[in-house]
Tab-separated table of C-alpha atoms in Angstrom:
chain	number	residue	atom	x	y	z
A	14	ILE	CA	-57.744	-173.400	-66.736
A	15	ILE	CA	-58.261	-169.689	-67.310
A	16	GLU	CA	-57.909	-168.513	-70.885
A	17	LEU	CA	-55.978	-165.279	-71.342
A	18	PRO	CA	-57.795	-162.350	-72.977
A	19	LEU	CA	-57.481	-162.257	-76.760
A	20	HIS	CA	-55.332	-159.101	-76.822
A	21	ILE	CA	-52.801	-160.782	-74.488
A	22	ARG	CA	-52.697	-163.941	-76.634
A	23	ALA	CA	-52.260	-161.701	-79.701
A	24	ARG	CA	-48.776	-160.693	-78.470
A	25	LYS	CA	-47.583	-164.284	-78.957
A	26	CYS	CA	-49.974	-165.711	-81.560
A	27	PHE	CA	-50.464	-164.269	-85.045
A	28	PHE	CA	-53.867	-165.969	-85.397
A	29	ALA	CA	-55.081	-164.305	-82.175
A	30	PHE	CA	-53.638	-160.979	-83.385
A	31	CYS	CA	-55.617	-161.155	-86.623
A	32	GLU	CA	-58.769	-162.170	-84.782
A	33	PHE	CA	-58.372	-159.304	-82.296
A	34	LEU	CA	-57.984	-156.815	-85.168
A	35	GLY	CA	-61.164	-158.185	-86.757
A	36	LYS	CA	-59.360	-159.975	-89.608
A	37	PRO	CA	-59.479	-163.701	-88.746
A	38	VAL	CA	-57.143	-165.797	-90.887
A	39	PRO	CA	-59.035	-167.691	-93.608
A	40	ASP	CA	-58.205	-171.361	-94.154
A	41	HIS	CA	-56.439	-170.762	-97.488
A	42	ILE	CA	-53.945	-168.403	-95.765
A	43	ARG	CA	-53.018	-170.751	-92.884
A	44	PRO	CA	-50.203	-172.451	-94.862
A	45	TRP	CA	-48.741	-168.993	-95.609
A	46	VAL	CA	-48.696	-168.214	-91.890
A	47	GLU	CA	-46.809	-171.442	-91.174
A	48	ALA	CA	-44.304	-170.545	-93.906
A	49	VAL	CA	-43.761	-166.974	-92.621
A	50	ILE	CA	-43.996	-167.447	-88.840
A	51	THR	CA	-41.273	-170.092	-88.734
A	52	GLU	CA	-40.567	-169.876	-84.989
A	53	GLN	CA	-36.902	-169.633	-86.031
A	54	THR	CA	-34.760	-166.793	-84.752
A	55	ASN	CA	-31.414	-165.476	-85.930
A	56	GLY	CA	-29.481	-162.375	-84.937
A	57	ARG	CA	-31.941	-160.032	-86.710
A	58	LEU	CA	-35.263	-161.807	-87.200
A	59	TYR	CA	-37.374	-163.112	-84.325
A	60	ARG	CA	-39.723	-166.025	-85.042
A	61	CYS	CA	-39.627	-165.428	-88.799
A	62	ALA	CA	-36.091	-166.363	-89.864
A	63	GLY	CA	-35.596	-168.873	-92.636
A	64	PRO	CA	-35.009	-169.209	-96.343
A	65	PRO	CA	-36.513	-166.760	-98.859
A	66	LEU	CA	-40.198	-167.370	-99.463
A	67	SER	CA	-42.495	-166.684	-102.401
A	68	ILE	CA	-46.256	-166.704	-102.023
A	69	LEU	CA	-47.860	-167.028	-105.429
A	70	ALA	CA	-51.635	-166.792	-105.512
A	71	PRO	CA	-54.277	-165.263	-107.773
A	72	ARG	CA	-55.511	-161.694	-107.491
A	73	GLY	CA	-58.063	-161.258	-104.739
A	74	SER	CA	-56.651	-163.994	-102.503
A	75	ALA	CA	-55.764	-161.494	-99.739
A	76	LYS	CA	-51.967	-161.676	-100.112
A	77	SER	CA	-51.551	-157.945	-99.452
A	78	VAL	CA	-53.877	-158.026	-96.448
A	79	PHE	CA	-51.999	-161.006	-95.008
A	80	ILE	CA	-48.548	-159.502	-95.551
A	81	GLY	CA	-49.667	-156.170	-94.064
A	82	LEU	CA	-50.984	-157.900	-90.934
A	83	ALA	CA	-47.869	-160.082	-90.700
A	84	THR	CA	-45.558	-157.069	-91.037
A	85	ALA	CA	-47.481	-155.128	-88.360
A	86	TRP	CA	-47.365	-158.126	-85.997
A	87	LEU	CA	-43.653	-158.648	-86.632
A	88	ILE	CA	-42.969	-154.984	-85.860
A	89	GLY	CA	-44.756	-155.550	-82.559
A	90	ILE	CA	-43.032	-158.758	-81.517
A	91	HIS	CA	-39.614	-157.388	-82.470
A	92	THR	CA	-40.296	-154.278	-80.396
A	93	VAL	CA	-41.267	-156.417	-77.396
A	94	GLU	CA	-37.954	-158.296	-77.802
A	95	LYS	CA	-36.064	-154.962	-78.095
A	96	LEU	CA	-34.993	-155.746	-81.650
A	97	PRO	CA	-35.142	-153.216	-84.488
A	98	PHE	CA	-37.205	-154.308	-87.482
A	99	TYR	CA	-36.406	-152.823	-90.883
A	100	CYS	CA	-38.662	-153.648	-93.827
A	101	LEU	CA	-38.258	-152.848	-97.498
A	102	TYR	CA	-41.709	-152.933	-99.144
A	103	ILE	CA	-41.564	-153.058	-102.936
A	104	SER	CA	-44.381	-152.881	-105.498
A	105	TYR	CA	-44.498	-152.183	-109.218
A	106	ASN	CA	-44.353	-148.443	-108.489
A	107	THR	CA	-43.532	-146.297	-105.481
A	108	LYS	CA	-47.055	-144.869	-105.227
A	109	LEU	CA	-48.563	-148.317	-104.616
A	110	ALA	CA	-45.759	-149.364	-102.238
A	111	ALA	CA	-46.243	-146.141	-100.246
A	112	LEU	CA	-49.986	-146.795	-100.010
A	113	LYS	CA	-49.344	-150.268	-98.585
A	114	SER	CA	-46.750	-148.840	-96.202
A	115	LYS	CA	-49.263	-146.216	-95.053
A	116	THR	CA	-51.834	-148.953	-94.432
A	117	ILE	CA	-49.395	-150.713	-92.080
A	118	ARG	CA	-48.477	-147.446	-90.342
A	119	ASN	CA	-52.161	-146.623	-89.848
A	120	MET	CA	-52.735	-150.085	-88.377
A	121	LEU	CA	-50.047	-149.395	-85.763
A	122	ALA	CA	-51.899	-146.214	-84.762
A	123	THR	CA	-55.217	-147.963	-84.027
A	124	GLU	CA	-56.429	-148.434	-80.470
A	125	ARG	CA	-56.677	-152.204	-81.008
A	126	TYR	CA	-53.048	-152.471	-82.111
A	127	LYS	CA	-51.919	-150.275	-79.205
A	128	LYS	CA	-53.770	-152.558	-76.797
A	129	VAL	CA	-51.723	-155.525	-78.077
A	130	PHE	CA	-48.402	-153.694	-78.460
A	131	PRO	CA	-48.421	-150.544	-76.302
A	132	GLU	CA	-44.620	-150.309	-76.696
A	133	VAL	CA	-45.003	-149.484	-80.406
A	134	ARG	CA	-45.448	-145.829	-81.278
A	135	VAL	CA	-45.063	-144.332	-84.711
A	136	ASN	CA	-42.297	-141.725	-84.723
A	137	LYS	CA	-44.083	-138.433	-85.360
A	138	ALA	CA	-40.943	-136.967	-86.972
A	139	GLU	CA	-41.218	-139.512	-89.820
A	140	LYS	CA	-44.410	-138.513	-91.639
A	141	ALA	CA	-43.692	-139.719	-95.167
A	142	GLU	CA	-45.807	-142.596	-96.422
A	143	ALA	CA	-42.856	-144.170	-98.218
A	144	LYS	CA	-40.389	-143.931	-95.324
A	145	TRP	CA	-41.329	-143.998	-91.671
A	146	SER	CA	-40.260	-145.407	-88.368
A	147	ILE	CA	-41.523	-146.432	-84.997
A	148	ASP	CA	-40.104	-144.529	-82.035
A	149	TYR	CA	-37.186	-146.849	-81.273
A	150	ALA	CA	-35.893	-144.643	-78.439
A	151	ALA	CA	-39.259	-144.707	-76.629
A	152	ALA	CA	-39.323	-148.498	-77.053
A	153	GLY	CA	-35.820	-148.782	-75.562
A	154	ILE	CA	-34.276	-150.201	-78.737
A	155	ASP	CA	-30.667	-149.321	-79.544
A	156	THR	CA	-30.315	-148.171	-83.156
A	157	ILE	CA	-27.012	-146.312	-82.873
A	158	GLY	CA	-25.284	-146.406	-86.249
A	159	ASP	CA	-28.450	-147.473	-88.101
A	160	PRO	CA	-30.763	-145.261	-90.138
A	161	ALA	CA	-33.597	-146.764	-88.033
A	162	ILE	CA	-36.295	-146.646	-90.688
A	163	THR	CA	-38.978	-149.244	-89.961
A	164	ILE	CA	-40.486	-149.312	-93.454
A	165	THR	CA	-39.019	-148.019	-96.684
A	166	ALA	CA	-41.474	-148.343	-99.565
A	167	SER	CA	-40.274	-148.240	-103.128
A	168	GLY	CA	-41.273	-149.208	-106.608
A	169	LEU	CA	-39.402	-151.282	-109.112
A	170	ASP	CA	-39.254	-147.986	-111.000
A	171	ALA	CA	-37.071	-146.362	-108.322
A	172	SER	CA	-33.707	-146.833	-106.652
A	173	ILE	CA	-33.667	-148.984	-103.521
A	174	THR	CA	-29.958	-149.111	-102.836
A	175	GLY	CA	-28.659	-147.909	-99.517
A	176	PHE	CA	-31.607	-149.068	-97.388
A	177	ARG	CA	-30.995	-151.736	-94.782
A	178	ALA	CA	-33.711	-154.375	-94.457
A	179	HIS	CA	-34.231	-157.470	-92.363
A	180	TRP	CA	-37.564	-158.192	-94.042
A	181	VAL	CA	-38.171	-157.635	-97.744
A	182	VAL	CA	-41.667	-157.743	-99.202
A	183	ILE	CA	-42.279	-157.718	-102.936
A	184	ASP	CA	-46.021	-157.315	-103.315
A	185	ASP	CA	-47.815	-156.638	-106.576
A	186	CYS	CA	-44.641	-156.303	-108.600
A	187	ILE	CA	-46.684	-156.610	-111.795
A	188	LYS	CA	-49.419	-154.090	-112.509
A	189	SER	CA	-51.752	-156.354	-114.504
A	190	ALA	CA	-52.101	-159.524	-116.534
A	191	LYS	CA	-51.653	-157.352	-119.631
A	192	SER	CA	-48.315	-156.124	-118.269
A	193	ILE	CA	-46.947	-159.624	-117.724
A	194	ALA	CA	-47.886	-160.514	-121.311
A	195	ASN	CA	-45.553	-157.742	-122.495
A	196	PRO	CA	-42.050	-159.205	-123.137
A	197	ALA	CA	-40.374	-155.846	-122.402
A	198	ILE	CA	-41.947	-155.680	-118.921
A	199	ARG	CA	-41.011	-159.298	-118.187
A	200	GLU	CA	-37.431	-158.514	-119.184
A	201	GLU	CA	-37.358	-155.506	-116.793
A	202	LEU	CA	-38.364	-157.771	-113.900
A	203	VAL	CA	-35.380	-160.030	-114.461
């Protein structure tokens, strides 16, 4: 039996994708992968459909790294399947959400990512860190009637109405342990 090259396996397997990008999945994250990569498909989500999911873990447990890699991989597999993928990435403020969005966009521009998903190209017309898109037309994906924004990043301190999303990430919605101890901040989150 001949084993396929890692970048070919990475198109189908999230673990291989992470390994190929130099970020192998640590053991403590494997249950998160099983919860996110459900292998279920609906009309909008491919291999990641299912009920809402919360991943609660302490600071420094690589939640943001994992969700960034997962979002980049999902953009790729949706593009291969000719499905648009719209993500709303929310953090405690827009500046942080935009930084995380930029990290994902930069990942898509790397040579390693392009080797796995050559169909994915960042749309050069969308340069904002907080709102950008892949080139859906070049990928052959029909987005007529949709705003076709791949990632919209926003903070809890900003308006997020009017943006369509198939995938919603709420990452670092609380600035610090001190913030969560403040009753007024807890009330704002509800």
